[in-house]
Amino acid sequence: MPDAPPQPGNNNKNVWRQIGRYSNLGMILPAAVIVGLLIGAALDHWLKTSWITLVGLLVGCVAGFTELIRGVIRASKET
């Protein structure tokens, strides 16, 4: 089955879709690190400890890198 001919506005939508996808990738890592840090700090304050903040920071980093890698793989398969 042949591909449909390109529509005049279709290319413009594709560009905006790529911009949205890649800007999302740029926000994943910092957001995960900040969320992990905040949860760790809140647990430290609640449990009156001093080491859970570091654990939350590390968990946030791991989660952020995992999602970043998944997003890059997903984006490379779609192009």
PDB file of N, CA and C in Angstrom:
ATOM      1  N   MET A   1       0.851  -1.169   0.000  1.00  0.00           N
ATOM      2  CA  MET A   1       0.000   0.000   0.000  1.00  0.00           C
ATOM      3  C   MET A   1       0.900   1.237   0.000  1.00  0.00           C
ATOM      4  N   PRO A   2       0.751   2.127  -0.958  1.00  0.00           N
ATOM      5  CA  PRO A   2       1.624   3.303  -1.032  1.00  0.00           C
ATOM      6  C   PRO A   2       1.311   4.287   0.094  1.00  0.00           C
ATOM      7  N   ASP A   3       2.353   5.028   0.454  1.00  0.00           N
ATOM      8  CA  ASP A   3       2.177   6.056   1.483  1.00  0.00           C
ATOM      9  C   ASP A   3       1.311   7.182   0.943  1.00  0.00           C
ATOM     10  N   ALA A   4       0.602   7.808   1.838  1.00  0.00           N
ATOM     11  CA  ALA A   4      -0.242   8.936   1.452  1.00  0.00           C
ATOM     12  C   ALA A   4       0.654  10.109   1.087  1.00  0.00           C
ATOM     13  N   PRO A   5       0.262  10.911   0.126  1.00  0.00           N
ATOM     14  CA  PRO A   5       1.082  12.079  -0.232  1.00  0.00           C
ATOM     15  C   PRO A   5       1.128  13.054   0.942  1.00  0.00           C
ATOM     16  N   PRO A   6       2.247  13.732   1.121  1.00  0.00           N
ATOM     17  CA  PRO A   6       2.352  14.660   2.249  1.00  0.00           C
ATOM     18  C   PRO A   6       1.368  15.815   2.122  1.00  0.00           C
ATOM     19  N   GLN A   7       0.731  16.110   3.197  1.00  0.00           N
ATOM     20  CA  GLN A   7      -0.212  17.220   3.246  1.00  0.00           C
ATOM     21  C   GLN A   7       0.566  18.490   3.607  1.00  0.00           C
ATOM     22  N   PRO A   8       0.106  19.664   3.179  1.00  0.00           N
ATOM     23  CA  PRO A   8       0.839  20.900   3.466  1.00  0.00           C
ATOM     24  C   PRO A   8       1.001  21.180   4.959  1.00  0.00           C
ATOM     25  N   GLY A   9       0.002  20.926   5.782  1.00  0.00           N
ATOM     26  CA  GLY A   9       0.080  21.211   7.212  1.00  0.00           C
ATOM     27  C   GLY A   9       0.616  20.053   8.024  1.00  0.00           C
ATOM     28  N   ASN A  10       0.751  18.869   7.414  1.00  0.00           N
ATOM     29  CA  ASN A  10       1.174  17.671   8.139  1.00  0.00           C
ATOM     30  C   ASN A  10       2.613  17.796   8.627  1.00  0.00           C
ATOM     31  N   ASN A  11       3.491  18.365   7.814  1.00  0.00           N
ATOM     32  CA  ASN A  11       4.893  18.512   8.195  1.00  0.00           C
ATOM     33  C   ASN A  11       5.036  19.451   9.385  1.00  0.00           C
ATOM     34  N   ASN A  12       4.209  20.492   9.410  1.00  0.00           N
ATOM     35  CA  ASN A  12       4.251  21.443  10.510  1.00  0.00           C
ATOM     36  C   ASN A  12       3.827  20.784  11.822  1.00  0.00           C
ATOM     37  N   LYS A  13       2.805  19.914  11.774  1.00  0.00           N
ATOM     38  CA  LYS A  13       2.371  19.194  12.966  1.00  0.00           C
ATOM     39  C   LYS A  13       3.448  18.235  13.440  1.00  0.00           C
ATOM     40  N   ASN A  14       4.151  17.601  12.503  1.00  0.00           N
ATOM     41  CA  ASN A  14       5.210  16.670  12.847  1.00  0.00           C
ATOM     42  C   ASN A  14       6.358  17.383  13.566  1.00  0.00           C
ATOM     43  N   VAL A  15       6.697  18.581  13.132  1.00  0.00           N
ATOM     44  CA  VAL A  15       7.755  19.358  13.778  1.00  0.00           C
ATOM     45  C   VAL A  15       7.366  19.691  15.212  1.00  0.00           C
ATOM     46  N   TRP A  16       6.133  20.114  15.420  1.00  0.00           N
ATOM     47  CA  TRP A  16       5.691  20.457  16.771  1.00  0.00           C
ATOM     48  C   TRP A  16       5.628  19.223  17.665  1.00  0.00           C
ATOM     49  N   ARG A  17       5.281  18.089  17.084  1.00  0.00           N
ATOM     50  CA  ARG A  17       5.259  16.842  17.844  1.00  0.00           C
ATOM     51  C   ARG A  17       6.680  16.478  18.303  1.00  0.00           C
ATOM     52  N   GLN A  18       7.666  16.652  17.428  1.00  0.00           N
ATOM     53  CA  GLN A  18       9.050  16.369  17.796  1.00  0.00           C
ATOM     54  C   GLN A  18       9.553  17.343  18.845  1.00  0.00           C
ATOM     55  N   ILE A  19       9.194  18.599  18.725  1.00  0.00           N
ATOM     56  CA  ILE A  19       9.598  19.585  19.727  1.00  0.00           C
ATOM     57  C   ILE A  19       9.028  19.213  21.092  1.00  0.00           C
ATOM     58  N   GLY A  20       7.768  18.833  21.123  1.00  0.00           N
ATOM     59  CA  GLY A  20       7.145  18.429  22.382  1.00  0.00           C
ATOM     60  C   GLY A  20       7.796  17.190  22.971  1.00  0.00           C
ATOM     61  N   ARG A  21       8.114  16.214  22.129  1.00  0.00           N
ATOM     62  CA  ARG A  21       8.718  14.965  22.591  1.00  0.00           C
ATOM     63  C   ARG A  21      10.103  15.228  23.184  1.00  0.00           C
ATOM     64  N   TYR A  22      10.912  16.023  22.492  1.00  0.00           N
ATOM     65  CA  TYR A  22      12.275  16.252  22.969  1.00  0.00           C
ATOM     66  C   TYR A  22      12.322  17.212  24.151  1.00  0.00           C
ATOM     67  N   SER A  23      11.398  18.152  24.232  1.00  0.00           N
ATOM     68  CA  SER A  23      11.367  19.009  25.417  1.00  0.00           C
ATOM     69  C   SER A  23      10.913  18.212  26.635  1.00  0.00           C
ATOM     70  N   ASN A  24      10.056  17.220  26.419  1.00  0.00           N
ATOM     71  CA  ASN A  24       9.657  16.334  27.506  1.00  0.00           C
ATOM     72  C   ASN A  24      10.870  15.554  28.021  1.00  0.00           C
ATOM     73  N   LEU A  25      11.717  15.103  27.114  1.00  0.00           N
ATOM     74  CA  LEU A  25      12.920  14.383  27.520  1.00  0.00           C
ATOM     75  C   LEU A  25      13.837  15.264  28.361  1.00  0.00           C
ATOM     76  N   GLY A  26      13.883  16.541  28.053  1.00  0.00           N
ATOM     77  CA  GLY A  26      14.726  17.454  28.813  1.00  0.00           C
ATOM     78  C   GLY A  26      14.207  17.756  30.207  1.00  0.00           C
ATOM     79  N   MET A  27      12.940  17.509  30.452  1.00  0.00           N
ATOM     80  CA  MET A  27      12.352  17.794  31.756  1.00  0.00           C
ATOM     81  C   MET A  27      12.297  16.572  32.661  1.00  0.00           C
ATOM     82  N   ILE A  28      12.427  15.385  32.103  1.00  0.00           N
ATOM     83  CA  ILE A  28      12.256  14.162  32.894  1.00  0.00           C
ATOM     84  C   ILE A  28      13.307  14.047  33.992  1.00  0.00           C
ATOM     85  N   LEU A  29      14.568  14.184  33.631  1.00  0.00           N
ATOM     86  CA  LEU A  29      15.644  13.978  34.604  1.00  0.00           C
ATOM     87  C   LEU A  29      15.607  14.985  35.751  1.00  0.00           C
ATOM     88  N   PRO A  30      15.547  16.291  35.492  1.00  0.00           N
ATOM     89  CA  PRO A  30      15.493  17.219  36.626  1.00  0.00           C
ATOM     90  C   PRO A  30      14.247  17.041  37.499  1.00  0.00           C
ATOM     91  N   ALA A  31      13.121  16.737  36.878  1.00  0.00           N
ATOM     92  CA  ALA A  31      11.898  16.554  37.660  1.00  0.00           C
ATOM     93  C   ALA A  31      12.003  15.341  38.576  1.00  0.00           C
ATOM     94  N   ALA A  32      12.552  14.247  38.068  1.00  0.00           N
ATOM     95  CA  ALA A  32      12.691  13.043  38.889  1.00  0.00           C
ATOM     96  C   ALA A  32      13.662  13.268  40.043  1.00  0.00           C
ATOM     97  N   VAL A  33      14.748  13.975  39.787  1.00  0.00           N
ATOM     98  CA  VAL A  33      15.716  14.248  40.847  1.00  0.00           C
ATOM     99  C   VAL A  33      15.104  15.138  41.924  1.00  0.00           C
ATOM    100  N   ILE A  34      14.382  16.165  41.522  1.00  0.00           N
ATOM    101  CA  ILE A  34      13.763  17.074  42.492  1.00  0.00           C
ATOM    102  C   ILE A  34      12.693  16.357  43.312  1.00  0.00           C
ATOM    103  N   VAL A  35      11.887  15.534  42.657  1.00  0.00           N
ATOM    104  CA  VAL A  35      10.846  14.795  43.378  1.00  0.00           C
ATOM    105  C   VAL A  35      11.475  13.827  44.381  1.00  0.00           C
ATOM    106  N   GLY A  36      12.513  13.107  43.966  1.00  0.00           N
ATOM    107  CA  GLY A  36      13.198  12.193  44.882  1.00  0.00           C
ATOM    108  C   GLY A  36      13.804  12.928  46.061  1.00  0.00           C
ATOM    109  N   LEU A  37      14.408  14.076  45.798  1.00  0.00           N
ATOM    110  CA  LEU A  37      15.003  14.877  46.868  1.00  0.00           C
ATOM    111  C   LEU A  37      13.945  15.389  47.842  1.00  0.00           C
ATOM    112  N   LEU A  38      12.836  15.876  47.321  1.00  0.00           N
ATOM    113  CA  LEU A  38      11.777  16.402  48.192  1.00  0.00           C
ATOM    114  C   LEU A  38      11.138  15.298  49.038  1.00  0.00           C
ATOM    115  N   ILE A  39      10.900  14.141  48.431  1.00  0.00           N
ATOM    116  CA  ILE A  39      10.314  13.033  49.195  1.00  0.00           C
ATOM    117  C   ILE A  39      11.287  12.572  50.267  1.00  0.00           C
ATOM    118  N   GLY A  40      12.575  12.467  49.920  1.00  0.00           N
ATOM    119  CA  GLY A  40      13.579  12.074  50.908  1.00  0.00           C
ATOM    120  C   GLY A  40      13.682  13.079  52.047  1.00  0.00           C
ATOM    121  N   ALA A  41      13.666  14.364  51.729  1.00  0.00           N
ATOM    122  CA  ALA A  41      13.746  15.395  52.767  1.00  0.00           C
ATOM    123  C   ALA A  41      12.505  15.376  53.659  1.00  0.00           C
ATOM    124  N   ALA A  42      11.330  15.150  53.052  1.00  0.00           N
ATOM    125  CA  ALA A  42      10.116  15.079  53.853  1.00  0.00           C
ATOM    126  C   ALA A  42      10.149  13.869  54.792  1.00  0.00           C
ATOM    127  N   LEU A  43      10.616  12.747  54.292  1.00  0.00           N
ATOM    128  CA  LEU A  43      10.730  11.560  55.150  1.00  0.00           C
ATOM    129  C   LEU A  43      11.767  11.772  56.249  1.00  0.00           C
ATOM    130  N   ASP A  44      12.863  12.446  55.930  1.00  0.00           N
ATOM    131  CA  ASP A  44      13.861  12.769  56.957  1.00  0.00           C
ATOM    132  C   ASP A  44      13.260  13.635  58.058  1.00  0.00           C
ATOM    133  N   HIS A  45      12.506  14.624  57.651  1.00  0.00           N
ATOM    134  CA  HIS A  45      11.895  15.513  58.637  1.00  0.00           C
ATOM    135  C   HIS A  45      10.868  14.760  59.484  1.00  0.00           C
ATOM    136  N   TRP A  46      10.087  13.906  58.847  1.00  0.00           N
ATOM    137  CA  TRP A  46       9.034  13.166  59.535  1.00  0.00           C
ATOM    138  C   TRP A  46       9.603  12.108  60.469  1.00  0.00           C
ATOM    139  N   LEU A  47      10.629  11.396  60.023  1.00  0.00           N
ATOM    140  CA  LEU A  47      11.216  10.326  60.832  1.00  0.00           C
ATOM    141  C   LEU A  47      12.394  10.779  61.690  1.00  0.00           C
ATOM    142  N   LYS A  48      12.757  12.040  61.586  1.00  0.00           N
ATOM    143  CA  LYS A  48      13.860  12.640  62.346  1.00  0.00           C
ATOM    144  C   LYS A  48      15.171  11.868  62.125  1.00  0.00           C
ATOM    145  N   THR A  49      15.485  11.650  60.846  1.00  0.00           N
ATOM    146  CA  THR A  49      16.742  11.024  60.453  1.00  0.00           C
ATOM    147  C   THR A  49      17.505  12.003  59.562  1.00  0.00           C
ATOM    148  N   SER A  50      18.666  11.573  59.075  1.00  0.00           N
ATOM    149  CA  SER A  50      19.435  12.480  58.219  1.00  0.00           C
ATOM    150  C   SER A  50      19.982  11.795  56.969  1.00  0.00           C
ATOM    151  N   TRP A  51      19.622  10.579  56.707  1.00  0.00           N
ATOM    152  CA  TRP A  51      20.201   9.864  55.580  1.00  0.00           C
ATOM    153  C   TRP A  51      19.198   9.554  54.464  1.00  0.00           C
ATOM    154  N   ILE A  52      17.928   9.717  54.712  1.00  0.00           N
ATOM    155  CA  ILE A  52      16.922   9.352  53.713  1.00  0.00           C
ATOM    156  C   ILE A  52      16.920  10.349  52.550  1.00  0.00           C
ATOM    157  N   THR A  53      17.352  11.583  52.790  1.00  0.00           N
ATOM    158  CA  THR A  53      17.429  12.554  51.703  1.00  0.00           C
ATOM    159  C   THR A  53      18.383  12.069  50.618  1.00  0.00           C
ATOM    160  N   LEU A  54      19.506  11.524  51.023  1.00  0.00           N
ATOM    161  CA  LEU A  54      20.467  11.002  50.057  1.00  0.00           C
ATOM    162  C   LEU A  54      19.886   9.815  49.281  1.00  0.00           C
ATOM    163  N   VAL A  55      19.181   8.943  49.977  1.00  0.00           N
ATOM    164  CA  VAL A  55      18.545   7.799  49.314  1.00  0.00           C
ATOM    165  C   VAL A  55      17.492   8.290  48.313  1.00  0.00           C
ATOM    166  N   GLY A  56      16.695   9.260  48.702  1.00  0.00           N
ATOM    167  CA  GLY A  56      15.696   9.820  47.793  1.00  0.00           C
ATOM    168  C   GLY A  56      16.331  10.467  46.574  1.00  0.00           C
ATOM    169  N   LEU A  57      17.451  11.148  46.788  1.00  0.00           N
ATOM    170  CA  LEU A  57      18.167  11.760  45.674  1.00  0.00           C
ATOM    171  C   LEU A  57      18.681  10.692  44.706  1.00  0.00           C
ATOM    172  N   LEU A  58      19.253   9.630  45.238  1.00  0.00           N
ATOM    173  CA  LEU A  58      19.768   8.553  44.388  1.00  0.00           C
ATOM    174  C   LEU A  58      18.635   7.830  43.653  1.00  0.00           C
ATOM    175  N   VAL A  59      17.540   7.574  44.337  1.00  0.00           N
ATOM    176  CA  VAL A  59      16.388   6.927  43.687  1.00  0.00           C
ATOM    177  C   VAL A  59      15.833   7.827  42.584  1.00  0.00           C
ATOM    178  N   GLY A  60      15.766   9.121  42.831  1.00  0.00           N
ATOM    179  CA  GLY A  60      15.305  10.058  41.807  1.00  0.00           C
ATOM    180  C   GLY A  60      16.219  10.080  40.594  1.00  0.00           C
ATOM    181  N   CYS A  61      17.538  10.025  40.835  1.00  0.00           N
ATOM    182  CA  CYS A  61      18.491   9.981  39.718  1.00  0.00           C
ATOM    183  C   CYS A  61      18.310   8.723  38.887  1.00  0.00           C
ATOM    184  N   VAL A  62      18.191   7.581  39.556  1.00  0.00           N
ATOM    185  CA  VAL A  62      18.011   6.320  38.836  1.00  0.00           C
ATOM    186  C   VAL A  62      16.708   6.333  38.047  1.00  0.00           C
ATOM    187  N   ALA A  63      15.637   6.799  38.662  1.00  0.00           N
ATOM    188  CA  ALA A  63      14.348   6.856  37.969  1.00  0.00           C
ATOM    189  C   ALA A  63      14.406   7.826  36.788  1.00  0.00           C
ATOM    190  N   GLY A  64      15.059   8.950  36.974  1.00  0.00           N
ATOM    191  CA  GLY A  64      15.176   9.923  35.886  1.00  0.00           C
ATOM    192  C   GLY A  64      15.968   9.391  34.712  1.00  0.00           C
ATOM    193  N   PHE A  65      17.105   8.765  34.985  1.00  0.00           N
ATOM    194  CA  PHE A  65      17.899   8.210  33.895  1.00  0.00           C
ATOM    195  C   PHE A  65      17.176   7.064  33.199  1.00  0.00           C
ATOM    196  N   THR A  66      16.455   6.253  33.971  1.00  0.00           N
ATOM    197  CA  THR A  66      15.696   5.152  33.364  1.00  0.00           C
ATOM    198  C   THR A  66      14.642   5.689  32.409  1.00  0.00           C
ATOM    199  N   GLU A  67      13.890   6.674  32.846  1.00  0.00           N
ATOM    200  CA  GLU A  67      12.858   7.246  31.976  1.00  0.00           C
ATOM    201  C   GLU A  67      13.465   7.992  30.794  1.00  0.00           C
ATOM    202  N   LEU A  68      14.613   8.632  31.006  1.00  0.00           N
ATOM    203  CA  LEU A  68      15.283   9.325  29.914  1.00  0.00           C
ATOM    204  C   LEU A  68      15.719   8.335  28.842  1.00  0.00           C
ATOM    205  N   ILE A  69      16.297   7.217  29.243  1.00  0.00           N
ATOM    206  CA  ILE A  69      16.724   6.192  28.290  1.00  0.00           C
ATOM    207  C   ILE A  69      15.528   5.591  27.567  1.00  0.00           C
ATOM    208  N   ARG A  70      14.455   5.316  28.300  1.00  0.00           N
ATOM    209  CA  ARG A  70      13.246   4.786  27.659  1.00  0.00           C
ATOM    210  C   ARG A  70      12.686   5.765  26.634  1.00  0.00           C
ATOM    211  N   GLY A  71      12.672   7.032  26.982  1.00  0.00           N
ATOM    212  CA  GLY A  71      12.155   8.045  26.063  1.00  0.00           C
ATOM    213  C   GLY A  71      13.008   8.190  24.818  1.00  0.00           C
ATOM    214  N   VAL A  72      14.329   8.121  24.978  1.00  0.00           N
ATOM    215  CA  VAL A  72      15.217   8.227  23.823  1.00  0.00           C
ATOM    216  C   VAL A  72      15.039   7.019  22.910  1.00  0.00           C
ATOM    217  N   ILE A  73      14.921   5.834  23.486  1.00  0.00           N
ATOM    218  CA  ILE A  73      14.706   4.631  22.680  1.00  0.00           C
ATOM    219  C   ILE A  73      13.374   4.716  21.946  1.00  0.00           C
ATOM    220  N   ARG A  74      12.333   5.158  22.641  1.00  0.00           N
ATOM    221  CA  ARG A  74      11.015   5.290  22.025  1.00  0.00           C
ATOM    222  C   ARG A  74      11.042   6.332  20.893  1.00  0.00           C
ATOM    223  N   ALA A  75      11.747   7.443  21.112  1.00  0.00           N
ATOM    224  CA  ALA A  75      11.814   8.485  20.086  1.00  0.00           C
ATOM    225  C   ALA A  75      12.626   8.030  18.878  1.00  0.00           C
ATOM    226  N   SER A  76      13.659   7.237  19.108  1.00  0.00           N
ATOM    227  CA  SER A  76      14.468   6.788  17.977  1.00  0.00           C
ATOM    228  C   SER A  76      13.721   5.731  17.148  1.00  0.00           C
ATOM    229  N   LYS A  77      12.826   4.973  17.777  1.00  0.00           N
ATOM    230  CA  LYS A  77      12.038   3.997  17.022  1.00  0.00           C
ATOM    231  C   LYS A  77      10.973   4.663  16.178  1.00  0.00           C
ATOM    232  N   GLU A  78      10.462   5.810  16.611  1.00  0.00           N
ATOM    233  CA  GLU A  78       9.388   6.491  15.896  1.00  0.00           C
ATOM    234  C   GLU A  78       9.885   7.305  14.708  1.00  0.00           C
ATOM    235  N   THR A  79      11.174   7.620  14.654  1.00  0.00           N
ATOM    236  CA  THR A  79      11.667   8.428  13.531  1.00  0.00           C
ATOM    237  C   THR A  79      12.216   7.608  12.428  1.00  0.00           C
TER     238      THR A  79
END
